[in-house]
Amino acid sequence: MKKVKALVITGYGINCEEEMAAVYNLAGANAEIVHLNDIFLGKCSIHNYDILNFPGGFSFGDDLGSGKVLSNKMKFKKLKSRKLFFDDIKDFLNEGKFILGVCNGFQFLVKMGLLPNVNCVLEQEVTLTGNNSGKFEDRWVHIKVNENSKTPFLKGIDKIFLPVRHGEGKLIIKNERIKKLIIRKKLNCLSYCDKEGDETSEYPMNPNGSDLNCAGLTNETGHIFGLMPHPEAFLSLYNHPNWSQLKRQNPDVSEDGEGLKIFRNIVEFIYRKDAKNAKKTSP
Amino acid sequence: MKNQIQLVLKDNIIDIQGEKIEENALSFLNINTNKIKTGKIFNITYDLSKEDIQKFANLGLKDEIIHDVYINSFYKNSFYKSFILVSKLPGVTDDEGVSAQKTLNDILDLNLDTNTQHIFTDDIYLIEKDLSDDILKTLAENLLGNKLINHFEYGKFTGKIEYIPEVRIGQNNETETVDLNVTDDKLLRISKDRLLSLNLEEMKAIQSYFSDDKVIENRKENTLTTNPTDCELEVLAQTWSEHCKHKEFSASIHYKNLETGEEETIESLFKTYIRRSTEIIRERLENAGNNWLLKIFTDNAGVVKINDESVFVWKVETHNSPSAIDPYGGAITGILGNNRDPLGTGIGGGKLLFNTNVLCFGPPNYNKELLPGQLHPKRVFEGVRHGIEDGGNKSGIPTVNGSIIFDDRYSGKPLVYCGTGGVMPYKFAGVNSWEKPIDDGDLIIMAGGRVGKDGIHGATFSSAEIDEHSPQSAVQIGSPITQKLLSDFMQEAVNQGLIKCSTDNGAGGLSSSIGELAEITGGAEIHLEKVPLKYANLKPWEIFVSESQERMTFVVEEDKKEALFKLAKEREVELSDIGKFTSTGFIDVRYNNEKVILLEMDFLHNGVPKKYMKAEWKKPELFEPELSSNIDYNDVLLKLMGSDNICSRENVIRQYDHEVKGKTIIKPLMGEGGKSPQDAAVMRLNFDSFEGIAISNGICPKYGDIDAYEMSAGAFDEGIRQIISVGGKLPDVNDNSNRFWTVNDNFCVPDSAYDPVTNPDGRLKLAKLVQMNKALFDMSTFYNIPMTSGKDSMKNDFKAGKVKISVPPTILYSMVAKIDDVRKTITSNFKADEDMIYILGKTYDELGASEFYKLFDKLGANVPKVRKENAKKIYERIIKANVQNLIESCHDISDGRMAVAVCESAIGTEFGVELNLNVYGDLSLNAILFSESHSRFVVSIRPENKEKFKELFGEDSSLIGKVTLDKMMKINFENNCVVDLEMENLEQSWNEGLK
């Protein structure tokens, strides 16, 4: 069967492309790291891939607000074919494909208006801005998955422990109406929670003070998924800050990281979908 | 024509930045501002239509959800009675302006020039309180900006902002000649007036070169005047500077031990101790058929072999003086500059794997009156920390470990050590990656940032010479995004074989980077008019020595040029072809075809006269103090845990991204609560295997007050024991598995050149430096742990009038060792209750310079001594114990000691500790608890492993207690309880030390 192909975007200050590619390879996909400008230059087309990934980083040094300059580039810049890249992304989604944005990547998705897109007009409805602590923070947090979320990325996961590493992760929602729609449509797929799994606004368990304690969003179809925590940074047990005690407590503990599940989910989902389609089309 | 756009937060959005400033104004400066509203202003000098400006403001700059935007008008509200505007001085890096320029092109589909500055950003602060100009000035200069890089306006906001920091320089790109046929006094005057920092002997060496008949004749043939040009003097001054030539480490030193009467002459500390020790180790390795030491001392960084596929390259540097003047700019420039060392080693373009840093500051609660030009240690600390945060985080390089040391004597000049490690494939396009091949005719290509007046003559540039539109040059601010684009580009280019080799442009700019590379072929020809500038009208000598950041020099073969330039364009990296390497024996520099430099390579690099210095060692007279026999150990332990040099660094550590790249296996803080401090960082090298490295820092300047040799030996031991602690193995010259160790030595010392008036104890200071070097030699050759690179910083004194604050002689040994399997490494935190706690290694009565004595304001005399033969025995046994998986946790014992190490292993876990101590030889309880004897560890083991453990360690281990579930710290001595504290209390004082 054809391998699932993950496109991992890099360039302009993105810096988590390698671990993102590594985690897809571990999850059974073929990952390719491509410089965004090579897409603009027409050297690479997003349509040759199943999942388009925007990794974390400090694109343009977070100047003008995190993700702003790069999201402008993606929204307003034209491909060599003179088609807007943003229109190309819309076509990619219309093909039923998937987009993932982590940290800085989530910030692009939000600022381009791809998430949460409750009004279906692809305009910015929320933002991600400076943490309430006023600081960049690297710490591991517990995340609860919205049980009603239907994105395949999160299938079978109730809780997950992941690192956040950001200075601008506080989600602010434009107005009450949009907030209600996000809740009603179950788009707030991830929330910061305490060790017991209860959602919390308390610092540092909630590291930034987000509206709805929200750590991640999907669009209505579940095909676009963005989150502040870094699942690709927990690809191995040995990324866990307490791996050595976990091994003592359970010598048979899996060497896979919890973050890997998210990538396995989406890769397997696409394999199954492809297999189904293959069945349908074969006589 | 100019347009202005202002962004302010909507009223319903909390102004976090404003709140933070309110808080800091009150706590740092005792100024009550009440509410502060922040805003950003973009001054645009491009010629744009009204429509375009509207579009740019609303689509390009504004964040829909949080911003209100004002175009050619400003937010005004009578609620705010005062304001402060913080702009950049002309020529100061304005990354945000550049990013705005780029987004403007994207949004409007334009092709405006973004290589020079056309959008200038300001920060504006509206303040509720009606504050006087004096107070506003204090706020501006001490909290919001730095007068060396910022222009301030303050008072009552009129609604108008006129200032735009465009650089304007009168046209004067003439090259002058300087007559050196003058008296000695005048020679010195020339050196001083031109800020050359050359002494009389050096000036006379130059004078004599230019009066040589052959030189005169050659210059005539080349249509140059007999007198040197200003360019020539400048390039000589740069090349002969202490920074580049390490004149004191190369000096002939007469060393006298006044105690023993012994005398000796040391011809170069560097050659005698540092390089020689590595050469001895290399001989041993080669004799055993091992060759992992690939490159030592000859390039920007040392290189060792990881395996047949890859090599490890790394460098640790200091950036002290710039960090003293502008802590943020100094530190970020330091870390980014240090990144370029491994990046510009061999062919270059390696992948940067980690940053590490060690910082020495004055105490945060420093309460002496500040001298003119001296910044408060707390401000230096915060600025440097922020610089390291941005330098690492924005480059996507994890800051995996570090150390912070406080001492009064660092309050004049801080020490800012930055280190960076990287990995290169063994070969790039078939060529060994660490080699630097250059041939006659190869092109010289400059890459990265443009050239301005930045860093010309560094800090000595007088502020009196700066007017409103002259670019500042004293302070530089690094641009991580420019460098990130450059380093990403280099990785692609070297993989395609487009770059033959490379080097970085740091101190001395092009003059030093090209000057050094030209030694390989024996000459270079450079055309300065081809160097792209940030602004017009730099003089040729300024272009050649400018230290503008984020630049590399590439060596490129003619037939690769086109492909390289094409790739660079696609990656938005600016390249310029500025000359070629030759074998003429001359460095030949031209500006619009006029020759401005023609110097013999041999004179340039070997013409500097040797220095002669004197060192005299006299042992200080010191005594052990008498302490009260009535010590409250609960109180002592709480105070120690909260003391500056021991307390938690969590607040700092969490602001550094220490795990981007997904390869950090032992992070600075680990354990259940993410609070337990670790001894060394451990990283895996790739995702296909579990091969890795451990990274440590050995530094303990305080012991130098008693004995500089033991201080240096102790720092070396600390570096080793941290790596042993996490499960590393000692090197074995006969082992052929490339189990490398590599050390960067970094000396930071006060001025050690004797002067009867200004430096009467110079000879003693120099003697300490000699002793530090002797210890380096003894330790490294004993363990076969080699230096591969290093640096010295010789004048760490802060002077204001007659007052001088000199740093204590300080040496940092930064070590990296290979780890076979990162999954087998050991963390410091306790793992399970009932585990048995042991001390490994012998404790001596060595409380001299200890944190314990410091609580009583005593120094003492018994400095911890390194007993390297004993230490090695212990280390070898730990390595064996780890093979048998006998050790559950391991923490090295250093500052403050045994008692503190045990607390640290329990902090952040769900456990407590019970220790039962007995009389141990003739050691006092103080010594048992707080002696800082080297080469010791606190370890915990499973009870069932007791026999095997005892068999292995015998008398080198002592059982001191066990891990408990009750979250208490209990210490009994001869069955009397001496410490009985809740872990929570200890944790609290540990956490709050630096808050």
Tab-separated table of C-alpha atoms in Angstrom, chain B residues 504-752:
chain	number	residue	atom	x	y	z
B	504	ASP	CA	32.590	33.344	11.214
B	505	ASN	CA	32.994	37.089	11.339
B	506	GLY	CA	33.294	38.000	14.970
B	507	ALA	CA	35.822	40.192	16.713
B	508	GLY	CA	37.809	42.170	14.161
B	509	GLY	CA	35.188	41.519	11.472
B	510	LEU	CA	36.397	40.784	7.945
B	511	SER	CA	39.950	41.767	8.820
B	512	SER	CA	40.269	38.909	11.231
B	513	SER	CA	38.154	36.268	9.457
B	514	ILE	CA	39.851	36.756	6.097
B	515	GLY	CA	43.215	37.426	7.715
B	516	GLU	CA	43.114	34.035	9.421
B	517	LEU	CA	41.867	32.082	6.405
B	518	ALA	CA	44.469	33.769	4.190
B	519	GLU	CA	47.182	32.082	6.239
B	520	ILE	CA	46.155	28.802	4.609
B	521	THR	CA	46.930	29.913	1.042
B	522	GLY	CA	49.351	32.696	1.917
B	523	GLY	CA	47.420	35.743	0.833
B	524	ALA	CA	44.150	37.400	-0.150
B	525	GLU	CA	42.857	40.185	-2.334
B	526	ILE	CA	39.783	42.033	-1.118
B	527	HIS	CA	37.622	44.718	-2.699
B	528	LEU	CA	35.924	46.657	0.064
B	529	GLU	CA	33.568	48.608	-2.195
B	530	LYS	CA	31.793	45.303	-2.871
B	531	VAL	CA	30.796	44.858	0.770
B	532	PRO	CA	27.084	45.676	1.173
B	533	LEU	CA	26.475	48.372	3.762
B	534	LYS	CA	23.611	49.161	6.098
B	535	TYR	CA	24.003	52.836	5.222
B	536	ALA	CA	26.264	54.883	2.964
B	537	ASN	CA	29.616	56.518	3.618
B	538	LEU	CA	31.579	54.154	5.800
B	539	LYS	CA	35.322	54.593	5.548
B	540	PRO	CA	37.298	51.671	4.106
B	541	TRP	CA	38.959	50.849	7.429
B	542	GLU	CA	35.573	50.872	9.123
B	543	ILE	CA	34.206	48.387	6.594
B	544	PHE	CA	37.169	46.108	7.143
B	545	VAL	CA	37.098	45.983	10.953
B	546	SER	CA	33.358	46.430	11.608
B	547	GLU	CA	31.964	43.759	13.881
B	548	SER	CA	28.418	43.839	12.497
B	549	GLN	CA	26.857	40.576	13.584
B	550	GLU	CA	25.335	37.529	11.902
B	551	ARG	CA	27.948	37.343	9.190
B	552	MET	CA	29.990	34.433	7.901
B	553	THR	CA	32.765	34.296	5.342
B	554	PHE	CA	32.612	31.448	2.821
B	555	VAL	CA	35.363	30.085	0.625
B	556	VAL	CA	33.798	29.176	-2.689
B	557	GLU	CA	35.102	27.717	-5.928
B	558	GLU	CA	34.338	29.821	-8.980
B	559	ASP	CA	32.187	27.131	-10.641
B	560	LYS	CA	29.937	26.786	-7.561
B	561	LYS	CA	29.251	30.491	-7.254
B	562	GLU	CA	26.162	30.616	-9.440
B	563	ALA	CA	24.378	27.753	-7.718
B	564	LEU	CA	25.286	29.135	-4.298
B	565	PHE	CA	23.948	32.602	-5.104
B	566	LYS	CA	20.735	31.116	-6.496
B	567	LEU	CA	20.089	29.110	-3.341
B	568	ALA	CA	20.904	32.133	-1.189
B	569	LYS	CA	18.350	34.234	-3.038
B	570	GLU	CA	15.685	31.585	-2.479
B	571	ARG	CA	16.504	31.517	1.242
B	572	GLU	CA	16.605	35.314	1.599
B	573	VAL	CA	20.272	35.373	2.557
B	574	GLU	CA	22.401	38.135	1.078
B	575	LEU	CA	25.772	37.080	-0.371
B	576	SER	CA	28.525	39.240	-1.836
B	577	ASP	CA	31.639	38.263	-3.715
B	578	ILE	CA	34.330	40.475	-2.218
B	579	GLY	CA	37.632	39.028	-3.409
B	580	LYS	CA	39.763	35.930	-3.640
B	581	PHE	CA	42.479	34.013	-1.860
B	582	THR	CA	45.999	34.239	-3.311
B	583	SER	CA	49.471	32.893	-2.620
B	584	THR	CA	51.297	36.195	-2.976
B	585	GLY	CA	52.306	36.311	0.684
B	586	PHE	CA	50.398	39.592	1.072
B	587	ILE	CA	47.057	40.720	2.301
B	588	ASP	CA	46.048	43.130	-0.440
B	589	VAL	CA	42.963	45.248	0.171
B	590	ARG	CA	41.496	47.755	-2.267
B	591	TYR	CA	38.706	50.280	-2.268
B	592	ASN	CA	37.528	51.295	-5.752
B	593	ASN	CA	40.863	50.076	-7.156
B	594	GLU	CA	42.909	52.165	-4.767
B	595	LYS	CA	45.200	49.996	-2.640
B	596	VAL	CA	44.503	50.639	1.013
B	597	ILE	CA	46.325	47.705	2.615
B	598	LEU	CA	49.378	45.822	1.469
B	599	LEU	CA	50.891	43.916	4.366
B	600	GLU	CA	53.068	40.836	4.458
B	601	MET	CA	51.124	37.927	5.912
B	602	ASP	CA	54.142	36.917	7.950
B	603	PHE	CA	54.428	40.326	9.614
B	604	LEU	CA	50.687	40.533	10.182
B	605	HIS	CA	50.529	37.200	11.975
B	606	ASN	CA	53.991	36.799	13.488
B	607	GLY	CA	55.281	40.335	13.858
B	608	VAL	CA	53.830	41.068	17.284
B	609	PRO	CA	56.617	41.389	19.896
B	610	LYS	CA	56.652	38.845	22.693
B	611	LYS	CA	55.555	39.966	26.144
B	612	TYR	CA	57.636	39.434	29.271
B	613	MET	CA	55.849	39.246	32.615
B	614	LYS	CA	56.600	38.479	36.241
B	615	ALA	CA	54.635	36.320	38.668
B	616	GLU	CA	55.201	35.893	42.395
B	617	TRP	CA	53.332	33.469	44.589
B	618	LYS	CA	52.915	34.041	48.264
B	619	LYS	CA	50.574	31.903	50.290
B	620	PRO	CA	47.917	33.944	52.102
B	621	GLU	CA	47.912	33.708	55.886
B	622	LEU	CA	44.586	32.191	56.790
B	623	PHE	CA	43.043	30.505	59.804
B	624	GLU	CA	40.152	28.219	60.521
B	625	PRO	CA	37.450	30.080	62.459
B	626	GLU	CA	36.092	29.123	65.876
B	627	LEU	CA	32.343	28.703	65.546
B	628	SER	CA	29.834	28.501	68.347
B	629	SER	CA	29.164	24.970	69.559
B	630	ASN	CA	25.498	25.892	69.722
B	631	ILE	CA	24.447	25.783	66.102
B	632	ASP	CA	20.769	25.437	65.174
B	633	TYR	CA	21.083	23.082	62.215
B	634	ASN	CA	17.447	23.464	61.191
B	635	ASP	CA	18.065	27.156	60.754
B	636	VAL	CA	21.418	26.642	59.019
B	637	LEU	CA	19.966	24.186	56.537
B	638	LEU	CA	17.014	26.422	55.690
B	639	LYS	CA	19.345	29.381	55.198
B	640	LEU	CA	21.714	27.389	53.032
B	641	MET	CA	18.906	26.105	50.838
B	642	GLY	CA	17.709	29.672	50.307
B	643	SER	CA	21.180	31.194	49.812
B	644	ASP	CA	22.065	32.880	46.504
B	645	ASN	CA	24.509	30.242	45.354
B	646	ILE	CA	22.404	27.203	46.233
B	647	CYS	CA	18.727	28.073	45.811
B	648	SER	CA	16.547	26.959	42.912
B	649	ARG	CA	17.155	28.367	39.431
B	650	GLU	CA	13.739	27.195	38.253
B	651	ASN	CA	12.472	30.653	37.390
B	652	VAL	CA	15.445	31.151	35.066
B	653	ILE	CA	15.520	27.619	33.676
B	654	ARG	CA	11.838	27.608	32.683
B	655	GLN	CA	12.328	30.711	30.556
B	656	TYR	CA	14.913	28.868	28.452
B	657	ASP	CA	13.608	26.304	26.013
B	658	HIS	CA	15.676	23.329	27.133
B	659	GLU	CA	14.014	20.641	25.020
B	660	VAL	CA	13.397	21.929	21.496
B	661	LYS	CA	14.739	19.327	19.032
B	662	GLY	CA	13.301	16.564	21.230
B	663	LYS	CA	16.720	15.214	22.178
B	664	THR	CA	17.186	16.388	25.765
B	665	ILE	CA	17.132	13.279	27.962
B	666	ILE	CA	18.386	14.701	31.261
B	667	LYS	CA	17.049	18.232	31.503
B	668	PRO	CA	18.143	20.775	34.099
B	669	LEU	CA	15.149	19.912	36.298
B	670	MET	CA	13.691	16.415	36.492
B	671	GLY	CA	11.505	14.236	38.666
B	672	GLU	CA	7.877	13.970	39.589
B	673	GLY	CA	7.548	17.677	40.331
B	674	GLY	CA	10.032	18.825	37.679
B	675	LYS	CA	12.067	20.474	40.407
B	676	SER	CA	15.064	18.236	41.096
B	677	PRO	CA	18.303	19.826	39.884
B	678	GLN	CA	20.583	17.569	37.838
B	679	ASP	CA	24.346	17.346	37.618
B	680	ALA	CA	24.906	17.217	33.864
B	681	ALA	CA	22.673	17.444	30.824
B	682	VAL	CA	22.290	14.368	28.658
B	683	MET	CA	21.226	14.496	25.018
B	684	ARG	CA	20.690	11.864	22.416
B	685	LEU	CA	22.262	12.625	19.061
B	686	ASN	CA	19.574	11.398	16.690
B	687	PHE	CA	16.276	9.550	16.623
B	688	ASP	CA	17.635	6.283	15.212
B	689	SER	CA	19.861	5.331	18.125
B	690	PHE	CA	20.310	6.030	21.806
B	691	GLU	CA	23.909	7.169	21.499
B	692	GLY	CA	24.368	10.485	23.228
B	693	ILE	CA	26.490	12.959	25.113
B	694	ALA	CA	26.661	14.408	28.615
B	695	ILE	CA	27.470	18.080	29.145
B	696	SER	CA	28.883	19.509	32.382
B	697	ASN	CA	30.374	22.695	33.819
B	698	GLY	CA	33.132	22.776	36.404
B	699	ILE	CA	33.583	26.133	38.106
B	700	CYS	CA	34.341	27.099	41.730
B	701	PRO	CA	36.142	30.464	41.871
B	702	LYS	CA	35.622	30.901	45.624
B	703	TYR	CA	38.335	28.364	46.497
B	704	GLY	CA	40.846	30.569	44.652
B	705	ASP	CA	40.838	32.927	47.626
B	706	ILE	CA	42.718	30.202	49.471
B	707	ASP	CA	44.506	28.304	46.742
B	708	ALA	CA	44.306	28.902	42.989
B	709	TYR	CA	45.797	25.516	42.100
B	710	GLU	CA	43.201	23.619	44.140
B	711	MET	CA	40.460	25.867	42.772
B	712	SER	CA	41.362	24.994	39.197
B	713	ALA	CA	41.870	21.291	39.988
B	714	GLY	CA	38.551	21.312	41.864
B	715	ALA	CA	36.715	22.845	38.919
B	716	PHE	CA	38.174	20.183	36.646
B	717	ASP	CA	37.107	17.479	39.071
B	718	GLU	CA	33.615	18.971	39.287
B	719	GLY	CA	33.266	18.772	35.504
B	720	ILE	CA	34.287	15.118	35.532
B	721	ARG	CA	32.217	14.062	38.516
B	722	GLN	CA	29.035	15.608	37.118
B	723	ILE	CA	29.402	13.413	34.042
B	724	ILE	CA	30.265	10.332	36.124
B	725	SER	CA	27.213	11.120	38.237
B	726	VAL	CA	24.800	10.872	35.290
B	727	GLY	CA	26.361	7.614	34.180
B	728	GLY	CA	29.269	8.672	31.952
B	729	LYS	CA	32.456	6.670	31.625
B	730	LEU	CA	36.051	7.852	31.972
B	731	PRO	CA	38.126	7.869	28.809
B	732	ASP	CA	40.371	4.911	28.122
B	733	VAL	CA	43.139	5.474	25.591
B	734	ASN	CA	43.092	1.770	24.733
B	735	ASP	CA	39.376	1.667	24.059
B	736	ASN	CA	38.525	2.055	20.392
B	737	SER	CA	34.834	2.880	20.629
B	738	ASN	CA	35.386	6.650	20.175
B	739	ARG	CA	34.370	7.296	23.756
B	740	PHE	CA	35.477	10.883	23.516
B	741	TRP	CA	35.827	13.578	26.134
B	742	THR	CA	36.337	17.177	25.102
B	743	VAL	CA	36.939	20.220	27.266
B	744	ASN	CA	36.795	23.943	26.635
B	745	ASP	CA	38.866	25.888	29.141
B	746	ASN	CA	37.827	29.478	29.744
B	747	PHE	CA	39.991	31.700	31.896
B	748	CYS	CA	38.517	34.978	33.109
B	749	VAL	CA	40.987	36.851	35.260
B	750	PRO	CA	41.616	40.389	36.450
B	751	ASP	CA	44.406	42.449	34.916
B	752	SER	CA	47.541	40.509	35.867
